[in-house]
CSV table of C-alpha atoms in Angstrom, one decimal:
chain,number,residue,atom,x,y,z
A,20,LEU,CA,-36.7,113.1,-18.5
A,21,ARG,CA,-38.3,112.8,-15.2
A,22,SER,CA,-41.9,111.4,-14.9
A,23,PHE,CA,-44.1,112.5,-11.6
A,24,LEU,CA,-46.2,110.4,-9.0
A,25,PRO,CA,-48.7,112.0,-7.3
A,26,PHE,CA,-50.1,110.6,-3.5
A,27,ILE,CA,-53.1,112.3,-2.1
A,28,THR,CA,-52.8,112.0,1.5
A,29,SER,CA,-56.7,113.2,3.6
A,30,ASN,CA,-56.1,115.0,6.8
A,31,CYS,CA,-59.5,116.6,8.3
A,32,ASP,CA,-59.8,119.2,6.7
A,33,ARG,CA,-57.0,119.4,4.0
A,34,ILE,CA,-55.4,117.8,1.1
A,35,ILE,CA,-52.0,117.3,1.1
A,36,VAL,CA,-50.5,116.5,-2.3
A,37,THR,CA,-47.2,115.0,-2.4
A,38,THR,CA,-44.9,114.9,-5.4
A,39,PHE,CA,-42.0,112.0,-6.0
A,40,GLN,CA,-39.6,112.2,-8.7
A,41,ILE,CA,-39.4,109.1,-10.1
A,42,MET,CA,-35.6,108.2,-11.8
A,43,THR,CA,-35.7,107.3,-15.4
A,44,ILE,CA,-33.7,104.1,-16.7
A,45,THR,CA,-33.6,103.6,-19.7
A,46,LYS,CA,-33.2,100.0,-21.5
A,47,LEU,CA,-31.9,99.2,-25.0
A,48,LYS,CA,-32.7,95.7,-25.6
A,49,ASN,CA,-32.0,93.2,-28.3
A,50,ALA,CA,-28.5,94.9,-29.1
A,51,LYS,CA,-24.8,94.4,-29.9
A,52,ILE,CA,-22.6,96.1,-27.9
A,53,PHE,CA,-19.4,97.0,-28.3
A,54,ARG,CA,-17.3,96.3,-24.9
A,55,ASP,CA,-13.9,95.1,-24.3
A,56,GLY,CA,-12.8,95.1,-27.8
A,57,ALA,CA,-16.0,92.5,-29.2
A,58,PHE,CA,-19.4,92.7,-30.0
A,59,ILE,CA,-21.5,90.8,-26.8
A,60,LYS,CA,-24.9,90.5,-26.7
A,61,GLU,CA,-26.3,92.6,-23.6
A,62,ASP,CA,-28.8,95.1,-23.0
A,63,LEU,CA,-27.7,98.6,-22.3
A,64,TRP,CA,-29.3,100.5,-19.1
A,65,VAL,CA,-28.6,104.2,-18.6
A,66,SER,CA,-29.8,106.7,-16.4
A,67,LYS,CA,-29.4,110.3,-15.3
A,68,GLY,CA,-26.9,110.7,-18.3
A,69,VAL,CA,-24.2,107.5,-17.5
A,70,ILE,CA,-24.4,104.0,-18.4
A,71,LEU,CA,-25.7,101.7,-15.6
A,72,ASP,CA,-24.8,97.9,-13.8
A,73,PRO,CA,-27.8,96.6,-14.5
A,74,GLU,CA,-27.2,93.5,-11.8
A,75,LYS,CA,-26.2,96.3,-9.2
A,76,LEU,CA,-29.6,98.5,-10.0
A,77,PHE,CA,-31.7,95.2,-9.3
A,78,PHE,CA,-29.8,93.8,-6.4
A,79,SER,CA,-29.4,96.8,-4.4
A,80,LYS,CA,-32.0,99.0,-5.6
A,81,LYS,CA,-34.9,96.8,-6.9
A,82,ARG,CA,-35.2,98.5,-9.5
A,83,LEU,CA,-36.4,97.8,-13.4
A,84,ALA,CA,-36.4,100.2,-17.2
A,85,ASN,CA,-39.6,102.6,-17.1
A,86,VAL,CA,-38.2,103.3,-20.7
A,87,GLU,CA,-37.4,100.2,-22.8
A,88,ILE,CA,-35.8,101.4,-26.9
A,89,ASP,CA,-35.9,97.9,-29.1
A,90,VAL,CA,-32.6,98.2,-30.7
A,91,SER,CA,-33.6,95.3,-33.4
A,92,GLY,CA,-30.4,93.5,-33.3
A,93,TYR,CA,-28.0,96.8,-34.5
A,94,LEU,CA,-24.3,97.8,-33.1
A,95,ILE,CA,-24.2,100.3,-30.2
A,96,VAL,CA,-20.6,101.1,-30.1
A,97,PRO,CA,-19.2,104.4,-27.8
A,98,GLY,CA,-19.5,107.8,-29.4
A,99,PHE,CA,-16.9,108.5,-32.2
A,100,LEU,CA,-14.1,111.3,-31.4
A,101,ASP,CA,-12.2,113.1,-33.8
A,102,ILE,CA,-9.1,114.9,-32.3
A,103,GLN,CA,-8.3,116.7,-35.5
A,104,LEU,CA,-11.3,118.7,-37.2
A,105,ASN,CA,-10.1,121.8,-39.0
A,106,GLY,CA,-14.1,122.9,-40.0
A,107,GLY,CA,-17.0,121.0,-42.1
A,108,PHE,CA,-20.0,122.1,-43.4
A,109,GLY,CA,-19.0,125.4,-45.0
A,110,VAL,CA,-17.3,126.1,-41.5
A,111,ASP,CA,-13.4,126.6,-41.5
A,112,PHE,CA,-12.0,127.2,-37.9
A,113,SER,CA,-9.2,128.8,-39.2
A,114,SER,CA,-10.8,131.9,-41.8
A,115,SER,CA,-12.6,133.6,-39.3
A,116,ALA,CA,-11.6,137.3,-37.4
A,117,ASN,CA,-15.3,137.8,-36.3
A,118,PRO,CA,-15.7,136.6,-32.7
A,119,GLU,CA,-19.5,135.7,-33.2
A,120,GLU,CA,-18.9,134.2,-36.6
A,121,VAL,CA,-17.1,131.9,-34.5
A,122,GLN,CA,-19.7,130.6,-32.3
A,123,SER,CA,-22.1,130.9,-35.1
A,124,GLY,CA,-19.4,128.5,-36.8
A,125,ILE,CA,-19.1,125.9,-34.1
A,126,ALA,CA,-22.3,125.6,-33.0
A,127,LEU,CA,-22.9,124.5,-36.6
A,128,VAL,CA,-20.3,121.4,-37.0
A,129,ARG,CA,-21.1,120.3,-32.6
A,130,ARG,CA,-25.1,119.9,-34.4
A,131,ASN,CA,-23.6,118.4,-37.9
A,132,LEU,CA,-21.7,116.2,-36.6
A,133,LEU,CA,-23.8,114.1,-34.7
A,134,GLN,CA,-25.2,112.4,-37.8
A,135,HIS,CA,-21.9,111.3,-38.2
A,136,GLY,CA,-21.6,109.3,-35.0
A,137,VAL,CA,-19.6,111.8,-33.5
A,138,THR,CA,-20.0,112.7,-30.1
A,139,GLY,CA,-16.5,114.6,-29.0
A,140,PHE,CA,-14.1,116.5,-31.2
A,141,CYS,CA,-11.1,118.7,-31.1
A,142,PRO,CA,-11.7,122.3,-33.3
A,143,THR,CA,-8.3,122.7,-35.0
A,144,LEU,CA,-6.9,125.7,-36.2
A,145,ILE,CA,-4.0,125.5,-39.0
A,146,THR,CA,-0.9,128.1,-38.7
A,147,SER,CA,-2.3,131.1,-38.8
A,148,PRO,CA,-1.7,134.8,-38.3
A,149,VAL,CA,-1.7,136.0,-34.8
A,150,GLU,CA,-4.8,137.9,-34.7
A,151,THR,CA,-6.5,134.4,-35.6
A,152,TYR,CA,-5.2,132.6,-32.8
A,153,HIS,CA,-6.2,136.0,-30.0
A,154,THR,CA,-9.6,135.9,-31.7
A,155,VAL,CA,-10.5,132.1,-31.6
A,156,ILE,CA,-8.8,130.2,-29.1
A,157,PRO,CA,-10.9,132.6,-26.2
A,158,LYS,CA,-14.1,131.6,-27.6
A,159,ILE,CA,-14.2,127.8,-28.4
A,160,LYS,CA,-14.8,126.9,-25.1
A,161,LYS,CA,-14.5,123.2,-23.3
A,162,SER,CA,-18.6,122.2,-23.1
A,163,ARG,CA,-20.3,119.1,-23.1
A,164,GLY,CA,-22.3,117.8,-25.3
A,165,GLY,CA,-26.0,117.1,-25.8
A,166,ARG,CA,-28.8,119.9,-26.9
A,167,GLU,CA,-26.3,122.3,-28.7
A,168,GLY,CA,-24.6,119.2,-30.5
A,169,ALA,CA,-21.2,116.9,-29.8
A,170,SER,CA,-19.1,117.8,-27.3
A,171,VAL,CA,-16.3,120.2,-27.5
A,172,LEU,CA,-13.1,118.1,-26.3
A,173,GLY,CA,-10.6,121.6,-26.4
A,174,LEU,CA,-8.7,123.3,-29.3
A,175,HIS,CA,-5.9,121.3,-31.3
A,176,LEU,CA,-3.3,123.9,-32.7
A,177,GLU,CA,-1.9,122.3,-35.4
A,178,GLY,CA,1.0,124.8,-35.8
A,179,PRO,CA,2.5,127.6,-36.7
A,180,PHE,CA,5.5,125.8,-34.7
A,181,ILE,CA,6.4,123.5,-37.7
A,182,CYS,CA,8.4,122.4,-40.0
A,183,PRO,CA,8.3,125.3,-43.5
A,184,ARG,CA,9.8,122.3,-45.5
A,185,LYS,CA,7.1,120.3,-44.6
A,186,LYS,CA,4.4,122.3,-44.6
A,187,GLY,CA,1.8,120.7,-46.1
A,188,ALA,CA,-0.9,123.2,-47.0
A,189,HIS,CA,0.4,125.4,-44.2
A,190,PRO,CA,0.8,129.2,-45.4
A,191,GLU,CA,4.3,129.5,-44.8
A,192,GLN,CA,4.4,133.0,-44.1
A,193,PHE,CA,2.6,132.2,-40.8
A,194,ILE,CA,5.1,129.8,-39.6
A,195,GLN,CA,6.4,130.7,-36.6
A,196,ALA,CA,10.3,129.6,-34.6
A,197,THR,CA,10.1,128.5,-30.9
A,198,GLU,CA,13.1,131.2,-30.8
A,199,VAL,CA,12.5,131.4,-26.5
A,200,GLY,CA,10.8,128.0,-25.8
A,201,PHE,CA,7.5,127.9,-24.7
A,202,SER,CA,7.1,131.9,-23.7
A,203,SER,CA,7.5,131.7,-28.1
A,204,LEU,CA,4.0,129.8,-27.7
A,205,GLU,CA,2.8,132.3,-25.2
A,206,GLN,CA,3.4,135.0,-27.5
A,207,ILE,CA,1.2,133.5,-30.6
A,208,TYR,CA,-1.6,131.6,-28.3
A,209,GLY,CA,-2.3,134.1,-25.5
A,210,GLU,CA,-1.2,133.5,-22.3
A,211,ASP,CA,-4.6,131.6,-21.2
A,212,MET,CA,-4.3,128.3,-22.7
A,213,SER,CA,-6.9,126.8,-20.6
A,214,ASN,CA,-9.5,125.9,-24.4
A,215,VAL,CA,-6.5,124.0,-25.4
A,216,ALA,CA,-6.0,120.2,-25.8
A,217,ILE,CA,-3.5,119.6,-27.9
A,218,VAL,CA,-0.5,120.8,-29.5
A,219,THR,CA,1.3,120.0,-32.6
A,220,LEU,CA,5.3,121.3,-33.4
A,221,ALA,CA,7.9,119.9,-35.3
A,222,PRO,CA,10.5,118.8,-32.4
A,223,GLU,CA,14.2,119.8,-34.0
A,224,ASN,CA,13.0,123.3,-33.4
A,225,GLU,CA,15.5,125.5,-31.6
A,226,TYR,CA,14.4,125.4,-27.9
A,227,SER,CA,11.2,123.0,-28.4
A,228,THR,CA,12.2,121.0,-25.4
A,229,ASP,CA,11.2,123.7,-23.0
A,230,ALA,CA,8.1,124.3,-25.1
A,231,ILE,CA,7.1,120.6,-24.6
A,232,ARG,CA,8.0,120.2,-20.8
A,233,HIS,CA,5.9,123.3,-20.3
A,234,LEU,CA,2.7,122.6,-22.4
A,235,VAL,CA,2.9,118.6,-20.8
A,236,GLY,CA,2.9,120.6,-17.5
A,237,LYS,CA,-0.4,122.6,-18.2
A,238,GLY,CA,-2.6,119.6,-19.4
A,239,ILE,CA,-1.9,119.7,-22.8
A,240,LYS,CA,-0.9,117.0,-25.0
A,241,VAL,CA,2.1,117.2,-27.5
A,242,SER,CA,1.6,115.9,-30.7
A,243,ILE,CA,4.7,115.5,-33.1
A,244,GLY,CA,3.7,116.5,-36.9
A,245,HIS,CA,4.5,118.4,-40.0
A,246,THR,CA,8.4,117.8,-39.4
A,247,GLU,CA,12.0,116.9,-40.8
A,248,ALA,CA,12.1,115.0,-37.2
A,249,SER,CA,14.8,111.9,-37.3
A,250,ILE,CA,14.3,108.9,-35.3
A,251,ASP,CA,17.1,110.2,-32.5
A,252,CYS,CA,14.8,114.2,-32.4
A,253,ALA,CA,11.4,112.0,-32.9
A,254,GLU,CA,12.7,109.6,-29.6
A,255,LYS,CA,14.0,112.8,-27.5
A,256,ALA,CA,10.5,114.7,-27.8
A,257,ILE,CA,8.8,111.3,-26.7
A,258,MET,CA,10.7,111.2,-23.4
A,259,GLU,CA,10.0,114.8,-22.4
A,260,GLY,CA,6.7,114.5,-23.1
A,261,ALA,CA,5.2,114.4,-26.6
A,262,THR,CA,2.4,111.6,-26.6
A,263,GLY,CA,1.0,111.6,-29.9
A,264,ILE,CA,2.1,111.6,-33.9
A,265,THR,CA,0.0,114.3,-36.6
A,266,HIS,CA,-1.0,112.5,-39.2
A,267,LEU,CA,1.4,109.9,-39.6
A,268,PHE,CA,3.5,109.3,-42.8
A,269,ASN,CA,1.8,112.8,-43.9
A,270,ALA,CA,4.1,115.6,-44.0
A,271,MET,CA,7.2,114.0,-42.1
A,272,THR,CA,10.1,112.7,-43.4
A,273,SER,CA,9.6,109.5,-45.1
A,274,PHE,CA,11.1,106.3,-43.5
A,275,HIS,CA,14.8,105.0,-44.6
A,276,HIS,CA,16.4,102.5,-43.5
A,277,ARG,CA,19.1,104.0,-41.7
A,278,ASP,CA,17.1,106.7,-40.1
A,279,PRO,CA,13.3,106.1,-40.3
A,280,GLY,CA,12.7,109.0,-38.6
A,281,VAL,CA,9.1,109.4,-36.9
A,282,VAL,CA,7.8,106.4,-38.5
A,283,GLY,CA,10.2,104.3,-36.3
A,284,LEU,CA,8.2,105.0,-33.1
A,285,LEU,CA,6.4,102.3,-33.9
A,286,PRO,CA,7.9,99.4,-33.1
A,287,TYR,CA,9.0,101.2,-30.0
A,288,GLY,CA,5.2,101.6,-28.6
A,289,ALA,CA,4.0,98.0,-29.6
A,290,GLU,CA,6.8,96.9,-27.0
A,291,LYS,CA,6.0,99.6,-24.7
A,292,ARG,CA,8.7,100.8,-24.8
A,293,PHE,CA,6.9,104.3,-25.3
A,294,LYS,CA,3.6,105.4,-24.8
A,295,PHE,CA,1.9,107.4,-27.9
A,296,TRP,CA,-0.9,107.2,-29.8
A,297,TYR,CA,-0.8,108.3,-33.6
A,298,GLY,CA,-3.1,110.0,-35.9
A,299,LEU,CA,-4.3,108.1,-39.6
A,300,ILE,CA,-6.3,109.6,-42.3
A,301,ALA,CA,-8.3,107.0,-43.8
A,302,ASP,CA,-10.1,108.6,-46.5
A,303,GLY,CA,-8.4,106.8,-49.4
A,304,HIS,CA,-6.3,110.4,-50.6
A,305,HIS,CA,-3.8,110.8,-47.7
A,306,THR,CA,-2.5,107.5,-47.0
A,307,HIS,CA,-2.3,104.4,-48.8
A,308,ASP,CA,-3.9,101.1,-47.5
A,309,ALA,CA,-0.5,99.1,-47.6
A,310,SER,CA,0.7,102.1,-45.0
A,311,MET,CA,-1.9,101.9,-43.1
A,312,ARG,CA,-1.6,98.3,-42.6
A,313,ILE,CA,1.6,98.5,-41.9
A,314,ALA,CA,1.5,100.9,-39.3
A,315,HIS,CA,-1.0,98.7,-37.5
A,316,LYS,CA,-0.1,95.9,-37.8
A,317,THR,CA,3.4,96.6,-36.0
A,318,PHE,CA,0.9,98.9,-33.0
A,319,PRO,CA,-2.3,98.5,-33.1
A,320,GLU,CA,-3.0,100.3,-29.7
A,321,GLY,CA,-1.5,103.2,-30.7
A,322,CYS,CA,-3.5,104.1,-33.8
A,323,VAL,CA,-6.5,107.0,-33.9
A,324,LEU,CA,-9.0,107.7,-36.5
A,325,ILE,CA,-8.6,111.1,-37.5
A,326,THR,CA,-10.5,112.7,-40.5
A,327,ASP,CA,-8.3,116.2,-40.7
A,328,ALA,CA,-11.4,117.0,-42.6
A,329,THR,CA,-11.9,121.4,-43.8
A,330,GLN,CA,-14.8,123.5,-44.3
A,331,ALA,CA,-16.0,121.6,-47.6
A,332,MET,CA,-17.0,117.9,-45.9
A,333,GLY,CA,-20.4,118.1,-46.5
A,334,LEU,CA,-20.5,120.1,-49.6
A,335,GLU,CA,-20.1,120.4,-53.3
A,336,PRO,CA,-16.7,120.4,-55.3
A,337,GLY,CA,-15.9,123.5,-56.0
A,338,GLU,CA,-13.4,126.3,-54.3
A,339,HIS,CA,-13.4,126.4,-50.6
A,340,HIS,CA,-11.0,127.7,-47.8
A,341,LEU,CA,-8.5,126.6,-46.0
A,342,GLY,CA,-7.3,129.6,-43.0
A,343,GLU,CA,-5.7,131.8,-45.3
A,344,GLN,CA,-6.0,129.6,-48.7
A,345,ILE,CA,-8.1,128.9,-51.5
A,346,VAL,CA,-8.5,125.2,-51.8
A,347,VAL,CA,-10.1,122.9,-54.9
A,348,LEU,CA,-12.5,119.9,-54.4
A,349,ASP,CA,-13.0,118.4,-57.1
A,350,GLU,CA,-15.2,115.3,-58.5
A,351,ALA,CA,-12.8,112.5,-56.2
A,352,HIS,CA,-13.1,114.1,-53.5
A,353,ARG,CA,-9.4,114.8,-53.0
A,354,LEU,CA,-9.0,117.6,-51.7
A,355,THR,CA,-5.6,120.7,-53.0
A,356,VAL,CA,-4.5,123.5,-52.6
A,357,LYS,CA,-5.4,125.7,-55.5
A,358,GLY,CA,-3.0,125.8,-58.2
A,359,THR,CA,-1.0,122.3,-56.8
A,360,ASP,CA,-1.2,119.3,-55.9
A,361,THR,CA,-0.8,119.3,-52.7
A,362,LEU,CA,-3.1,117.7,-49.8
A,363,ALA,CA,-5.3,120.3,-47.9
A,364,GLY,CA,-7.3,117.9,-45.3
A,365,SER,CA,-9.8,115.9,-46.7
A,366,VAL,CA,-13.7,116.1,-47.0
A,367,ALA,CA,-14.3,112.4,-44.9
A,368,THR,CA,-16.6,112.4,-42.0
A,369,MET,CA,-15.7,109.9,-39.5
A,370,ASP,CA,-18.0,107.2,-39.7
A,371,LEU,CA,-16.7,107.0,-43.3
A,372,CYS,CA,-13.2,106.4,-42.1
A,373,VAL,CA,-14.3,103.7,-39.8
A,374,ARG,CA,-16.1,101.9,-42.6
A,375,ARG,CA,-12.4,102.4,-44.6
A,376,PHE,CA,-10.4,101.1,-42.1
A,377,SER,CA,-12.6,98.2,-40.9
A,378,ILE,CA,-11.8,96.7,-44.3
A,379,ILE,CA,-8.3,96.8,-43.6
A,380,GLY,CA,-8.0,96.1,-39.3
A,381,GLY,CA,-10.9,94.4,-39.0
A,382,ARG,CA,-14.6,95.8,-37.1
A,383,GLU,CA,-13.7,96.3,-33.6
A,384,GLN,CA,-10.0,97.5,-34.0
A,385,ALA,CA,-12.0,100.4,-36.5
A,386,ILE,CA,-14.5,100.9,-33.2
A,387,LEU,CA,-11.6,101.2,-31.0
A,388,ALA,CA,-9.4,103.6,-33.2
A,389,ALA,CA,-12.6,106.1,-33.3
A,390,THR,CA,-13.7,105.5,-29.5
A,391,LEU,CA,-11.3,104.1,-27.1
A,392,HIS,CA,-7.9,105.4,-28.5
A,393,PRO,CA,-8.8,108.9,-28.6
A,394,ALA,CA,-10.2,108.4,-25.6
A,395,LEU,CA,-6.8,107.6,-23.9
A,396,PHE,CA,-4.9,109.3,-25.8
A,397,LEU,CA,-6.9,113.3,-24.1
A,398,GLY,CA,-6.7,111.4,-20.8
A,399,LEU,CA,-10.3,111.0,-20.8
A,400,GLU,CA,-11.3,107.5,-20.4
A,401,ASP,CA,-13.0,107.6,-17.3
A,402,SER,CA,-15.4,109.2,-18.7
A,403,ILE,CA,-15.8,108.4,-22.5
A,404,GLY,CA,-14.4,106.1,-25.4
A,405,THR,CA,-16.4,103.3,-23.6
A,406,LEU,CA,-19.5,101.8,-22.8
A,407,ASP,CA,-18.0,100.9,-19.6
A,408,TYR,CA,-20.6,101.4,-16.5
A,409,GLY,CA,-19.9,104.7,-14.9
A,410,ARG,CA,-19.0,106.2,-18.2
A,411,ASN,CA,-21.3,108.9,-20.0
A,412,ALA,CA,-23.8,107.5,-21.9
A,413,ASP,CA,-22.6,108.5,-25.4
A,414,PHE,CA,-23.1,106.1,-27.9
A,415,VAL,CA,-24.2,105.3,-31.4
A,416,VAL,CA,-26.7,102.9,-32.8
A,417,MET,CA,-24.9,101.2,-36.0
A,418,SER,CA,-26.2,99.2,-38.7
A,419,LEU,CA,-24.1,95.9,-39.1
A,420,ASP,CA,-22.4,97.6,-41.9
A,421,LEU,CA,-21.0,100.1,-40.1
A,422,HIS,CA,-23.3,102.8,-41.2
A,423,VAL,CA,-25.0,105.4,-38.4
A,424,VAL,CA,-28.8,105.1,-37.3
A,425,ALA,CA,-28.8,107.3,-34.0
A,426,THR,CA,-26.9,108.9,-31.7
A,427,PHE,CA,-26.6,109.7,-28.0
A,428,ILE,CA,-25.2,111.7,-25.3
A,429,GLY,CA,-26.0,111.3,-22.3
A,430,GLY,CA,-28.7,108.9,-22.8
A,431,ALA,CA,-30.5,111.2,-25.0
A,432,CYS,CA,-31.2,110.6,-28.6
A,433,PHE,CA,-30.2,114.0,-30.4
A,434,TYR,CA,-30.3,112.2,-33.9
A,435,SER,CA,-31.8,109.6,-36.2
A,436,ASN,CA,-31.9,108.6,-39.4
A,437,GLY,CA,-35.5,107.2,-38.7
A,438,ASP,CA,-35.2,103.4,-38.7
A,439,LEU,CA,-35.1,103.0,-35.3
A,440,ASP,CA,-37.7,103.7,-32.5
A,441,VAL,CA,-37.0,106.0,-30.5
A,442,ALA,CA,-37.7,109.9,-29.4
A,443,VAL,CA,-35.2,112.6,-30.9
A,444,HIS,CA,-34.4,115.6,-28.7
A,445,ASP,CA,-34.3,118.7,-31.0
A,446,VAL,CA,-30.7,120.3,-30.9
A,447,VAL,CA,-30.7,123.3,-30.5
A,448,ASP,CA,-28.3,126.8,-31.8
A,449,THR,CA,-28.0,128.4,-28.3
A,450,THR,CA,-25.7,131.0,-29.5
A,451,GLN,CA,-29.1,132.8,-31.9
A,452,ASP,CA,-30.6,132.4,-28.0
A,453,LYS,CA,-28.0,134.8,-26.8
A,454,LYS,CA,-27.3,137.4,-30.1
A,455,LYS,CA,-31.1,137.3,-29.7
A,456,LYS,CA,-31.3,138.2,-26.2
A,457,LYS,CA,-28.3,140.6,-26.1
A,458,GLU,CA,-30.1,142.3,-28.5
A,459,GLU,CA,-33.5,142.9,-26.8
A,460,ALA,CA,-30.9,144.3,-23.8
A,461,ILE,CA,-29.4,147.0,-26.2
A,462,ASN,CA,-33.0,148.2,-27.3
């Protein structure tokens, strides 16, 4: 994205050609930009992969845009962030023991998420055999998005340190106990957890407090989930450093007036007594709309939309995989463990969840729950999750009814549905390039 301007200078018998690089400044005009929780009519200025302050650009540097894109009244929102994604488009992150399959699978998902407005996500592993963790964790590295697709924000390890009675679709034979605190996690996950962003665990497990403290000390977010925790136990976990609740209402003790369990934390979040965020699956199957309304009305600032999507996302009804288990997708897009009525993740895309939740909480609240709130939970709000000046230029152009028109990463368009007059950059599978070079080196 550089243009060049040659200047020719004559000096006696020689000609000197001097080439200067001109910084490309892009202006997206005629847009409604989502900023500070509301839509405003304003142009979006981008250069070198970040969002610019046009006033500083003009008055300090006397610069104007050299590329203009007419958005024609569409919305521009921050790129969506999905912190719980088990797979999609035929890929299951928890079922491959082949390192090359892991990398090619993550590459495929990164590319395909762009059509749904997702610019960053956390690949999620459900409760799995030890060998799966040792194979997958080192291979899925945090990486910035761009020509390879959406950013990988770090792994979400949902299990195996969960309550067997609240296992949901997790295979019980692989559930583990935190028998020796954090050392139990190192034995299962491996000592190098630099690729991990989130760990979901049941706080009532013995020595879980030690595990929470050590994970938080390593900069890993701890989320309460698949649990029978009482309100007192949940409070203790939050006070020890846990800052998340995994798919609220699902795989946890139901609300009771004498002991509200994990759900009882919501008013404490609203009162700012505790700082945490909670995930909601707005797929129409996991959580009733009334329940989502109760949660959001109680504590809107903590709401994070998640898809909990699986291998079957984007595929036809039939049998698919979730880790070591066979799951069945029916014609109503409901996914269950084969032979049971147990929900096994979803096939919802993030843009669908945003549209569904906009009916419940309003358009602006739905966008916040898919952008700023997950960024805050991950501690990445200084780079992603908003369209503030200086942030990464990762954003989505959307129709007024919240359908994805185009997806930009670092200010470059990597997906368009054709309705926007913009140059679209190719998204590539670099794993194939690496594989080819490896084969050439061997030969």
